[in-house]
mmCIF file of C-alpha atoms in Angstrom:
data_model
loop_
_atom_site.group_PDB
_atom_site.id
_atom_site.type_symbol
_atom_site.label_atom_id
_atom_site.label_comp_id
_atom_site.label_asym_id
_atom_site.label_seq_id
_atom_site.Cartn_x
_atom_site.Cartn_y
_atom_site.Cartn_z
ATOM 1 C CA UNK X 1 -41.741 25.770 12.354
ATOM 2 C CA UNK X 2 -44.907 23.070 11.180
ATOM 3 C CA UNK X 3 -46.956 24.851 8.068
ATOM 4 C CA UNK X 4 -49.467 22.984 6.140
ATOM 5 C CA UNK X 5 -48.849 22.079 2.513
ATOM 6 C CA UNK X 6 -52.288 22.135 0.091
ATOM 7 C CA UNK X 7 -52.594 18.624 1.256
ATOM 8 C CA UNK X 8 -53.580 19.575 4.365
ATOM 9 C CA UNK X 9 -50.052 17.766 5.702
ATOM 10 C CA UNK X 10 -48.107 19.172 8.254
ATOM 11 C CA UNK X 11 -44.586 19.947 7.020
ATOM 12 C CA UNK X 12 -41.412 21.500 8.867
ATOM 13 C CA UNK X 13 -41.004 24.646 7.180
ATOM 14 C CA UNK X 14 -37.005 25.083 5.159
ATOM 15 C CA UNK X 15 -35.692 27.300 7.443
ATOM 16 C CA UNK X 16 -36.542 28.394 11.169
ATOM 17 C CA UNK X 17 -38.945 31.068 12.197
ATOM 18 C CA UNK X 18 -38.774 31.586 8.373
ATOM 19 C CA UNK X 19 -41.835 32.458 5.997
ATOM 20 C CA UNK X 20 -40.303 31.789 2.955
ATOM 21 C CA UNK X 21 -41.942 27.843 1.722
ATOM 22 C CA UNK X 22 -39.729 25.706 -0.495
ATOM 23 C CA UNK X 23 -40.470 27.267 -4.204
ATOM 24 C CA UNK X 24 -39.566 30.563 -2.829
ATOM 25 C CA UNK X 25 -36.343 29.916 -1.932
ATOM 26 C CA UNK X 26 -35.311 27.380 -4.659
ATOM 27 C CA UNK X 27 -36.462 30.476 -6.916
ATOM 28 C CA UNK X 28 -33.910 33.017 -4.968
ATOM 29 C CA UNK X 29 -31.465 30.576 -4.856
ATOM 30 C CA UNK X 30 -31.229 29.744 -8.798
ATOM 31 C CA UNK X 31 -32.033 33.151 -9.753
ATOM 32 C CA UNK X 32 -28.692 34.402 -8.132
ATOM 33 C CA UNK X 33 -26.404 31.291 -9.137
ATOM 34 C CA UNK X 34 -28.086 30.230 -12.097
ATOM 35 C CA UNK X 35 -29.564 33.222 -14.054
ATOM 36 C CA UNK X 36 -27.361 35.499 -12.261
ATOM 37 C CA UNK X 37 -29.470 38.176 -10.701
ATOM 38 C CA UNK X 38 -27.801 39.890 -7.918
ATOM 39 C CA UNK X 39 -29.858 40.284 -4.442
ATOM 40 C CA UNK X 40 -30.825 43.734 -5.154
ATOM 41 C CA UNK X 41 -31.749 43.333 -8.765
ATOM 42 C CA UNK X 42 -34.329 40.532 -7.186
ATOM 43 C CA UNK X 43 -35.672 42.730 -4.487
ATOM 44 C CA UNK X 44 -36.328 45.387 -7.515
ATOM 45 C CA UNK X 45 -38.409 42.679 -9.197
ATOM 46 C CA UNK X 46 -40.463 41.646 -6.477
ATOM 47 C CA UNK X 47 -41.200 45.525 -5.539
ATOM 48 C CA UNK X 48 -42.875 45.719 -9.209
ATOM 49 C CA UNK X 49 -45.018 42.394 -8.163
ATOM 50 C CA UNK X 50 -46.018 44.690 -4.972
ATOM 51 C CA UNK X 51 -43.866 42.325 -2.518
ATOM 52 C CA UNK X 52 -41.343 43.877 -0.025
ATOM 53 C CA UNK X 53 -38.654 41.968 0.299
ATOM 54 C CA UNK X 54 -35.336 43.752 1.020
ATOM 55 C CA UNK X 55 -32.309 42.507 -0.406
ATOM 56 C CA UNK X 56 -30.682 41.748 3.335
ATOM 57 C CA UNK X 57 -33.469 39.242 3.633
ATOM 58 C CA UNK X 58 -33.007 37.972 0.368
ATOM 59 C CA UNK X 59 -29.733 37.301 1.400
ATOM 60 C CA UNK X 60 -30.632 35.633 4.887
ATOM 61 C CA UNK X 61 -32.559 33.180 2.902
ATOM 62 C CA UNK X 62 -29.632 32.207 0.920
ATOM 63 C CA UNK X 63 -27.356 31.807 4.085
ATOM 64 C CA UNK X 64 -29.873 29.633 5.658
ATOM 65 C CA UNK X 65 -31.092 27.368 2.764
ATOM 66 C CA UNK X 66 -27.424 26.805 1.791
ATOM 67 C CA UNK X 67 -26.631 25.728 5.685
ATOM 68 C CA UNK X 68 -29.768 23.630 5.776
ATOM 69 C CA UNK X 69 -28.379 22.482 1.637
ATOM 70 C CA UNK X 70 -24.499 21.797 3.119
ATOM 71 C CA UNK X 71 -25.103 18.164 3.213
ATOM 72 C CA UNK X 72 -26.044 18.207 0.366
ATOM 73 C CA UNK X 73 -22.990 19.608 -1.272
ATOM 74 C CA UNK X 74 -21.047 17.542 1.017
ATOM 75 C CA UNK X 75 -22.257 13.722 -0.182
ATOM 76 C CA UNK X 76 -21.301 15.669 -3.942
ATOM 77 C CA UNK X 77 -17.833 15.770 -2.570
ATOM 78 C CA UNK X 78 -17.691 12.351 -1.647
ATOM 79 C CA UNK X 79 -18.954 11.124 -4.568
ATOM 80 C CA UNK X 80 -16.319 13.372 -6.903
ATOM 81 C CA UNK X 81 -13.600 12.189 -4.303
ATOM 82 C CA UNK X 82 -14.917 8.570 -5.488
ATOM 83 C CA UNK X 83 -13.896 8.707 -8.767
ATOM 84 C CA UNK X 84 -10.384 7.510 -10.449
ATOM 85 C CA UNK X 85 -10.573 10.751 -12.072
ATOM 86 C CA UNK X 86 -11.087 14.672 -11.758
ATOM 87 C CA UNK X 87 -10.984 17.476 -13.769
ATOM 88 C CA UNK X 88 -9.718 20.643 -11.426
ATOM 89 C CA UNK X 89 -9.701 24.299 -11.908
ATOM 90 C CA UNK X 90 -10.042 27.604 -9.898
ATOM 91 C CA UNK X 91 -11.156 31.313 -10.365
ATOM 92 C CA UNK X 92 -10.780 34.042 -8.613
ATOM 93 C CA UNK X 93 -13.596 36.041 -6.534
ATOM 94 C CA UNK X 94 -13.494 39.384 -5.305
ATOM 95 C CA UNK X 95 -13.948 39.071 -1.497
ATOM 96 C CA UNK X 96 -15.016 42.398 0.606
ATOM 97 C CA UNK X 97 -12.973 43.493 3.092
ATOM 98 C CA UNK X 98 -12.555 46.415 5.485
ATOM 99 C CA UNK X 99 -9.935 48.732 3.437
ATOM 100 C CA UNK X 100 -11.051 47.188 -0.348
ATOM 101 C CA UNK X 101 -11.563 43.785 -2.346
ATOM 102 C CA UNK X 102 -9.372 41.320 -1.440
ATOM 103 C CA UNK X 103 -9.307 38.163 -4.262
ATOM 104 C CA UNK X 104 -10.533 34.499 -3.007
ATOM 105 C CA UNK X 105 -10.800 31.621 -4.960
ATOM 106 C CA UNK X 106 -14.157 29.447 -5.707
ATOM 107 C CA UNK X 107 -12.227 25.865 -6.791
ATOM 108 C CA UNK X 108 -13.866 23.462 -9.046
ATOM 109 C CA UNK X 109 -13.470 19.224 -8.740
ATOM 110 C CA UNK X 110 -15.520 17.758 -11.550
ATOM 111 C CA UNK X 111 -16.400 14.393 -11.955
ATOM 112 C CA UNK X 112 -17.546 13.525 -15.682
ATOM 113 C CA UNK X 113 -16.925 10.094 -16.785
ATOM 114 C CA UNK X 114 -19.044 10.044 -19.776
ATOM 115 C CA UNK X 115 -16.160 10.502 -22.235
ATOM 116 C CA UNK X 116 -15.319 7.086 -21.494
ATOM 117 C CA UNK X 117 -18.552 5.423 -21.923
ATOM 118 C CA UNK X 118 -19.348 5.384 -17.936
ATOM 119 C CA UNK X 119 -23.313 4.919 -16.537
ATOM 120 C CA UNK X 120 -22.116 7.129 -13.495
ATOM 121 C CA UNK X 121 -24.061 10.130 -13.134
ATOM 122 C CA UNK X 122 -21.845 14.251 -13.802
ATOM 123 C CA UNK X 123 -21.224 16.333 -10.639
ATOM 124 C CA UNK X 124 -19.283 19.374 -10.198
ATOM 125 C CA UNK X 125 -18.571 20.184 -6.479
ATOM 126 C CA UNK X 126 -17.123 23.785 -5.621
ATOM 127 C CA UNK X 127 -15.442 24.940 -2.921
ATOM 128 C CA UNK X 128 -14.944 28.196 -1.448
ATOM 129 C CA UNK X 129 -11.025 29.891 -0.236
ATOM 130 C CA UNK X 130 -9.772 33.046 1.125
ATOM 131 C CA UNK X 131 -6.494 32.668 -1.560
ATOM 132 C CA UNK X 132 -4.865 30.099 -3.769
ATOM 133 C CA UNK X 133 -2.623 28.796 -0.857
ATOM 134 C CA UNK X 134 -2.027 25.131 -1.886
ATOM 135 C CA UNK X 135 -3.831 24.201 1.548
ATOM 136 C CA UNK X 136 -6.859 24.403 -0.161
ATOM 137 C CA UNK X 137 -6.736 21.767 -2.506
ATOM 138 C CA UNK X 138 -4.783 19.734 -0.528
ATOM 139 C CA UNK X 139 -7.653 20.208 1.985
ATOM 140 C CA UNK X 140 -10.422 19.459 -0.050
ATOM 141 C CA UNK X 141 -8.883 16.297 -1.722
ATOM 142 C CA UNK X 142 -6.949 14.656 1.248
ATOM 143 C CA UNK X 143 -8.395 11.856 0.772
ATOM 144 C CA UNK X 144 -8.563 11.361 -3.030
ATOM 145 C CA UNK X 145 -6.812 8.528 -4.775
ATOM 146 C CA UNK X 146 -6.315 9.153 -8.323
ATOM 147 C CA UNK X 147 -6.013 11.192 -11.232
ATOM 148 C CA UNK X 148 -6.459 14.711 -11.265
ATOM 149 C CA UNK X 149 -6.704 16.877 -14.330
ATOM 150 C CA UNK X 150 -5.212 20.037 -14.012
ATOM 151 C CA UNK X 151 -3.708 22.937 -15.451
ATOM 152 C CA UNK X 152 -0.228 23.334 -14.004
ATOM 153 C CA UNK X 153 -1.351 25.382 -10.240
ATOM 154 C CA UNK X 154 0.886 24.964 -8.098
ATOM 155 C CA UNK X 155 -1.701 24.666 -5.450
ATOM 156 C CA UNK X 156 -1.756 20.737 -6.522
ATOM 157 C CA UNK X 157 2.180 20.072 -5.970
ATOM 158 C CA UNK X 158 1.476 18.946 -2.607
ATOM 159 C CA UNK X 159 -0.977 16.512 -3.526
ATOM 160 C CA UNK X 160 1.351 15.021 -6.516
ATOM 161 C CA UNK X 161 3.966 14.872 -4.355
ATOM 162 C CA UNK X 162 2.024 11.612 -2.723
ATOM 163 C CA UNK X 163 2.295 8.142 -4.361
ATOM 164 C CA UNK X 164 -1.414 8.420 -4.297
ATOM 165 C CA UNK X 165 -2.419 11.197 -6.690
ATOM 166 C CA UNK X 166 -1.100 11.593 -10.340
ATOM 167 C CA UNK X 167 -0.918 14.723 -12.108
ATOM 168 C CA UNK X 168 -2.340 14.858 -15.943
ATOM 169 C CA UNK X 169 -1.691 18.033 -17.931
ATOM 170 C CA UNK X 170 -3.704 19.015 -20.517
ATOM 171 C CA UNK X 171 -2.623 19.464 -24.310
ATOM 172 C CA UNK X 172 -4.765 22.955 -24.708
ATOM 173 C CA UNK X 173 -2.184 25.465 -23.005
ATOM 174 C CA UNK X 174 0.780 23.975 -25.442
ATOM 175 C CA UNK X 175 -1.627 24.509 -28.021
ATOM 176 C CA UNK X 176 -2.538 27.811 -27.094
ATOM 177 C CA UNK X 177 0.715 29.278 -26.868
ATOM 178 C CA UNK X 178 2.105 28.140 -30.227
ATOM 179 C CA UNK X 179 -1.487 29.335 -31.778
ATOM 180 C CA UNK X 180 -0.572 32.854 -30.005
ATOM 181 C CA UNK X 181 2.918 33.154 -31.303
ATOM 182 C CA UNK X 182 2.202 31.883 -34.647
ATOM 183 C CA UNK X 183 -0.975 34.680 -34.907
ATOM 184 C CA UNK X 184 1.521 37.797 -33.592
ATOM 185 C CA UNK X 185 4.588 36.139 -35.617
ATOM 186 C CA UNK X 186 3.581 33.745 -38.188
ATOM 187 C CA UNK X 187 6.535 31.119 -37.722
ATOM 188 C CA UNK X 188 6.402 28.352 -39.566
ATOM 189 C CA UNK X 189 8.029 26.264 -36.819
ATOM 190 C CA UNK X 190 5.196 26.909 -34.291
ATOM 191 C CA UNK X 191 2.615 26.466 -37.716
ATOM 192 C CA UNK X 192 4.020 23.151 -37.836
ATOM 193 C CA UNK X 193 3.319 22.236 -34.033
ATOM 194 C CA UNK X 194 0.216 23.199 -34.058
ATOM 195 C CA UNK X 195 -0.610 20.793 -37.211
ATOM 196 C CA UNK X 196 1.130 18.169 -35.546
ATOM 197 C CA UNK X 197 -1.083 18.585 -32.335
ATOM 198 C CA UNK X 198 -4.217 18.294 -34.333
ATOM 199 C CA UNK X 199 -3.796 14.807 -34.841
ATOM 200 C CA UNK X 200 -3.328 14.255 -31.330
ATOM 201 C CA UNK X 201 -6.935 16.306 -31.526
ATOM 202 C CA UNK X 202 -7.879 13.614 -34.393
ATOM 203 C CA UNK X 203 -7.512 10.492 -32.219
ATOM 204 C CA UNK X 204 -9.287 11.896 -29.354
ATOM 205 C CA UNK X 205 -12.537 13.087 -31.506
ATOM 206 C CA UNK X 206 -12.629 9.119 -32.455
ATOM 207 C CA UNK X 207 -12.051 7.547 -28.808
ATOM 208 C CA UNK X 208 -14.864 9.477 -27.473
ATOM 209 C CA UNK X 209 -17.584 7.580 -25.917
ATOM 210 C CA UNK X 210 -15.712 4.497 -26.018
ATOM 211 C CA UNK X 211 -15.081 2.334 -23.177
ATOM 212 C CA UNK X 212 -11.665 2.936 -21.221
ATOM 213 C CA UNK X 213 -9.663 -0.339 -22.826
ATOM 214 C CA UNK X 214 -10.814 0.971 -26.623
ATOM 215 C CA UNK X 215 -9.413 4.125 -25.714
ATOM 216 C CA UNK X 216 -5.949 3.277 -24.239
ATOM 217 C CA UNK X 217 -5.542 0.428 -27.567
ATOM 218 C CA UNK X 218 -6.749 3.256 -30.033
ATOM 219 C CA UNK X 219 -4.378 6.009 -27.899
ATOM 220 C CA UNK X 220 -1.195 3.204 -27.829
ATOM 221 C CA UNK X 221 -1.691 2.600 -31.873
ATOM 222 C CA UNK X 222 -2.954 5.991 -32.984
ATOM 223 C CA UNK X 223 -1.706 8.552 -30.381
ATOM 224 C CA UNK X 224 1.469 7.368 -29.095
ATOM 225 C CA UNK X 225 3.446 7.398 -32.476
ATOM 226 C CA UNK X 226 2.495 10.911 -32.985
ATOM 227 C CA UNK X 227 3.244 12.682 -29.383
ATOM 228 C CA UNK X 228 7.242 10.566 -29.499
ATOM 229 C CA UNK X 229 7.333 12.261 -33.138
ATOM 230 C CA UNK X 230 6.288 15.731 -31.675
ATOM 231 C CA UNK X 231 8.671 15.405 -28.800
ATOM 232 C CA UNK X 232 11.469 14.505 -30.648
ATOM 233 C CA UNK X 233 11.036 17.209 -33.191
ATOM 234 C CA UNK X 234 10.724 20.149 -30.818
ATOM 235 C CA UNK X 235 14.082 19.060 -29.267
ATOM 236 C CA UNK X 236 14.931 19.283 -33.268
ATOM 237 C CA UNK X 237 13.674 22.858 -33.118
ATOM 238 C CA UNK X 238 15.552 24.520 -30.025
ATOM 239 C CA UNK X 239 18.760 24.065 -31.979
ATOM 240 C CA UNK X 240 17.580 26.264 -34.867
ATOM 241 C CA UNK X 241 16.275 29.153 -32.763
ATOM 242 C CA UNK X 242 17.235 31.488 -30.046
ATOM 243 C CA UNK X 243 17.165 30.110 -27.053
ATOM 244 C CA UNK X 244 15.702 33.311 -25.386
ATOM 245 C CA UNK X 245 12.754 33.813 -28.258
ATOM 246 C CA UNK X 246 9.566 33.570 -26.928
ATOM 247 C CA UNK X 247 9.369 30.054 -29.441
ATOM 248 C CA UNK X 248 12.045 28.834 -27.644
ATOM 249 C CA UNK X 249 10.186 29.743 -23.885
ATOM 250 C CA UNK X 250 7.368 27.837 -25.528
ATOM 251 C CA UNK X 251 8.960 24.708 -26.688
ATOM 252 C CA UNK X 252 10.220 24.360 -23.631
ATOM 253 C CA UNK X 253 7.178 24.459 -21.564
ATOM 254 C CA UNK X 254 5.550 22.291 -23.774
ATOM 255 C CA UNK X 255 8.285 19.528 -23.794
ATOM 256 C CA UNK X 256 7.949 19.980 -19.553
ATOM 257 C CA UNK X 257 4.053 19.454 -20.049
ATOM 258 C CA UNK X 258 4.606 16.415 -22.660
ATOM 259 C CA UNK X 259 6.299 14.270 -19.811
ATOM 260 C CA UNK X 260 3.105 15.002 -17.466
ATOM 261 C CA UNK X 261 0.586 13.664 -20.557
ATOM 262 C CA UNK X 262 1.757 10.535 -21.206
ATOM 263 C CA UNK X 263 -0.581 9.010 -18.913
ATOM 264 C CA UNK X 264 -3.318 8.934 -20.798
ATOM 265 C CA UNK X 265 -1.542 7.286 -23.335
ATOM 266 C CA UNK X 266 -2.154 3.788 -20.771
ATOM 267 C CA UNK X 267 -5.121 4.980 -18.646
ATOM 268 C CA UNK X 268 -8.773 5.204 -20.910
ATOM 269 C CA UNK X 269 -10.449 6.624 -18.237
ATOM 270 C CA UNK X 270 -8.450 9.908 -18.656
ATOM 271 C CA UNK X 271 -8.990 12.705 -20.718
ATOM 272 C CA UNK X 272 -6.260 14.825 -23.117
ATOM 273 C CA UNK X 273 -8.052 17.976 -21.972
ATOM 274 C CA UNK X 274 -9.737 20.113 -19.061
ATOM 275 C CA UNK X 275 -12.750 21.355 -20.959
ATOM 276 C CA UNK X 276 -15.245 20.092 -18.243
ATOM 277 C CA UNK X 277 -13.349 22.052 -15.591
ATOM 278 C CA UNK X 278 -13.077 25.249 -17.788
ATOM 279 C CA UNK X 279 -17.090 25.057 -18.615
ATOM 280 C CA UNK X 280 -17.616 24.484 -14.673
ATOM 281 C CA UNK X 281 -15.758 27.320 -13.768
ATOM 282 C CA UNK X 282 -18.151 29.862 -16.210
ATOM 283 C CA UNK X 283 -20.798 30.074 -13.863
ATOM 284 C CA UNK X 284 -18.689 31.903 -11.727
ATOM 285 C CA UNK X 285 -17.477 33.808 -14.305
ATOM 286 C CA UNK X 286 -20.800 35.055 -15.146
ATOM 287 C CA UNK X 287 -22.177 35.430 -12.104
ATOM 288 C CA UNK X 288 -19.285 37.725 -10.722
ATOM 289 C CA UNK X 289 -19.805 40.446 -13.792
ATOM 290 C CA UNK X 290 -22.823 41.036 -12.551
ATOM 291 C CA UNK X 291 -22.978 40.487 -8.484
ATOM 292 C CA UNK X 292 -19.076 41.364 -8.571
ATOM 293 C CA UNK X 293 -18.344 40.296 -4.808
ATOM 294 C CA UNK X 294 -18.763 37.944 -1.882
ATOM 295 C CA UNK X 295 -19.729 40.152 0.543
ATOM 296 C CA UNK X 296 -17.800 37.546 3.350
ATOM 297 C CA UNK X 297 -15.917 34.663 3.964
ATOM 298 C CA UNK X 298 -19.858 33.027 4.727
ATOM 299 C CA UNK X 299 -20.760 34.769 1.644
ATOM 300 C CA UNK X 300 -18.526 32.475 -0.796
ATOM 301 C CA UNK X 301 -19.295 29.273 0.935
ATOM 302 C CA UNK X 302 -22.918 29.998 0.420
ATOM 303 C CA UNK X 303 -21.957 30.696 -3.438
ATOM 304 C CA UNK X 304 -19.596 27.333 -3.370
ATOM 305 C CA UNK X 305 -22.620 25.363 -2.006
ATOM 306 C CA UNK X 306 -25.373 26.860 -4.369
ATOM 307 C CA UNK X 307 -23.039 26.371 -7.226
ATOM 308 C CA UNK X 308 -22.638 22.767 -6.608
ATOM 309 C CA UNK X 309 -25.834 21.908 -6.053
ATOM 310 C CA UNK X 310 -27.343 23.755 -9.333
ATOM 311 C CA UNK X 311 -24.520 23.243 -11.617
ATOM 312 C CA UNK X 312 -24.590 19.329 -10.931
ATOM 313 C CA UNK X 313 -28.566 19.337 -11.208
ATOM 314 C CA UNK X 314 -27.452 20.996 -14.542
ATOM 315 C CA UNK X 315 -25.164 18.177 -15.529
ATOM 316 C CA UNK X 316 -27.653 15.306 -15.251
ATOM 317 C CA UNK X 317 -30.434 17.344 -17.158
ATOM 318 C CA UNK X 318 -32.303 17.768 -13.826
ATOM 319 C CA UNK X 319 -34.407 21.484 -13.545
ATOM 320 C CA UNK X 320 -32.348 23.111 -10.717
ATOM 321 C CA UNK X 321 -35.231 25.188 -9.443
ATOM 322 C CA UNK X 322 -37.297 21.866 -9.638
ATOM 323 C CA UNK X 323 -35.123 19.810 -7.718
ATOM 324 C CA UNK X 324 -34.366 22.325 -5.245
ATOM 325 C CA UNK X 325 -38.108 22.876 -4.340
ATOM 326 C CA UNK X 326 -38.272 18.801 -4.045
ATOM 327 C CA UNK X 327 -35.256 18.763 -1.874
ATOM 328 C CA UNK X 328 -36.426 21.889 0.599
ATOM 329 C CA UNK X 329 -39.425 20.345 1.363
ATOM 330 C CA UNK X 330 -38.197 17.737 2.959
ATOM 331 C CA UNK X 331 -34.736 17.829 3.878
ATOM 332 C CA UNK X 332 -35.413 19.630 7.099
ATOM 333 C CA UNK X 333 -36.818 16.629 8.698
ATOM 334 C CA UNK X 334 -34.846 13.943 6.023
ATOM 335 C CA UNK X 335 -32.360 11.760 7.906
ATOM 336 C CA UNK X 336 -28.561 12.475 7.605
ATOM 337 C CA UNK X 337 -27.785 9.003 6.959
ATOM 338 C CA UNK X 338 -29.798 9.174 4.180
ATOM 339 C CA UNK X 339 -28.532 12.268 2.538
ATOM 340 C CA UNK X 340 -27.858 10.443 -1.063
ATOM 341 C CA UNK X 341 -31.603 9.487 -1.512
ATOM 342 C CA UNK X 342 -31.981 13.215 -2.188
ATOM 343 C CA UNK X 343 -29.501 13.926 -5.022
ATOM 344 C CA UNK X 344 -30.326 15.091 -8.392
ATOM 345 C CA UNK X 345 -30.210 11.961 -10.340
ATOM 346 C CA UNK X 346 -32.577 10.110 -7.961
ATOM 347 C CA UNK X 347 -34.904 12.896 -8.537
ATOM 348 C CA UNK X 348 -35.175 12.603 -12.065
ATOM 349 C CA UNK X 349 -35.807 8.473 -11.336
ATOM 350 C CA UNK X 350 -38.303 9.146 -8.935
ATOM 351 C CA UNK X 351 -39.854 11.502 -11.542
ATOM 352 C CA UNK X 352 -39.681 8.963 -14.537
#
């Protein structure tokens, strides 16, 4: 469909046999996956501006703009996919179905190398799945080669299985669950680990921002010393304790995890934790107290794709609703080979 902008130049309209002009539907879009105003919340708010829009067509709109956005999304998976390193993480998403709710999962692959001093631009890509079936991952990253941060799902252990994917654990769970036991039973044993950990904590709060060799030297003088002195003293600790306490189930999980961290010990451009995942994932998190289901399968992969596309916009300081508006008037007639021209970061350059 051809409309005029206020230039008097003949555009092709976002979406077909659509009224709806760019800013409308960037605004619809962000509003749901950014400020987290369900459909019918929306349609309430447009009713008070004496505009009838129903909350089905609100949510037409968002199926078509995020089909006509997939692209999009999908050069933001290629460029995570690019990287040496991810962070991963997942959530879960109630899904309608006939009978009741089933639970999907909305998975998060961030790409954030600014820890380590890089130029390359954030991006958080999100992907939509029925369940936590290890498929999914495996799916999405089947052609990664890398490092991926994650939290111990098993959904990855088909990926780490491969000579061309390496698994990095992060020191926050170990830390959580002696800071638990030491709150409910105030042992002086898991006191002690948690002191030692912080000046794991120490080293990494003066590596940050540095470039990837300054790291690994810092890590290798600093670092290293201190996790082979932890390790060796929770093997210390197993002998003075029951081996069925909850301490004990928590030692032990964290000297499993401690073999799985050592790689960042060599490697500067990884990262002792999976904070960038975890903040990624709160969007989600938000937005499903308050819209509280997908209502389909097409449903979540619209939410995946909205969330990718605002949440990296987000990353590089870009105005989602902004960008958006600049992308939908255009992309309809924008050639696929030149789908990258239109991400966030070459927005703001175009802008500055």
């Amino acid at each position: 469909m051809l409309r005029q902008d206020r230039t008097g130049r003949v555009a092709i309209a976002p979406i077909e046999r659509g009224r709806p002009g760019a800013g409308l539907l960037a605004h619809v879009l962000v509003n749901k996956y950014a400020d987290h105003y369900p459909l019918y919340r929306q349609s309430q708010i447009f009713a008070r501006e004496g505009i009838d829009l129903d909350r089905s067509t609100l949510g037409g709109w968002i199926g078509q703009t995020t089909k006509l956005l997939e692209p999009l999304a999908d050069a933001i998976g290629r460029y995570v996919r690019a990287g040496q390193a991810i962070f991963a993480d997942d959530t879960p998403l109630k899904l309608q179905a006939k009978k009741k709710c089933a639970t999907a999962r909305i998975w998060t692959y961030v790409r954030d190398e600014r820890p380590w001093a890089s130029a390359d631009p954030p991006t958080a890509w999100y992907k939509f799945g029925t369940d936590r079936e290890g498929k999914h991952p495996t799916s999405h990253l089947g052609q990664f080669k890398g490092w991926i941060h994650a939290d111990g799902c098993t959904g990855f252990n088909d990926l780490f299985g491969t000579e061309d994917v390496h698994e990095m654990v992060r020191m926050a769970h170990v830390r959580r669950k002696f800071v638990d036991i030491f709150q409910s039973q105030g042992l002086e044993i898991a006191e002690e680990a948690i002191k030692r950990i912080a000046l794991l904590y120490r080293v990494e709060k003066a590596v940050r921002g540095k470039s990837p060799v300054e790291r690994a030297a810092l890590r290798q003088t600093d670092a290293a010393p201190v996790l082979d002195d932890l390790e060796i003293w929770l093997d210390a600790q197993l002998n003075r304790i029951s081996g069925k306490s909850e301490l004990a189930k928590t030692i032990r999980y964290a000297l499993g995890r401690m073999k799985k961290m050592r790689g960042y010990l060599e490697n500067g451009f990884l990262d002792f934790n999976n904070n960038c995942a975890e903040r990624s994932i709160r969007c989600v998190a938000l937005g499903r107290k308050n819209y509280l289901f997908a209502g389909s399968e097409g449903g979540g992969k619209a939410a995946a794709i909205a969330y990718t596309l605002i949440e990296t916009a987000k990353l590089n300081k870009v105005d989602p609703q902004a960008w958006l508006t600049w992308v939908l008037a255009q992309i309809a007639d924008h050639k696929i080979t030149r789908i990258d021209e239109l991400l966030p970061w070459r927005c703001a350059a175009s802008a500055a």
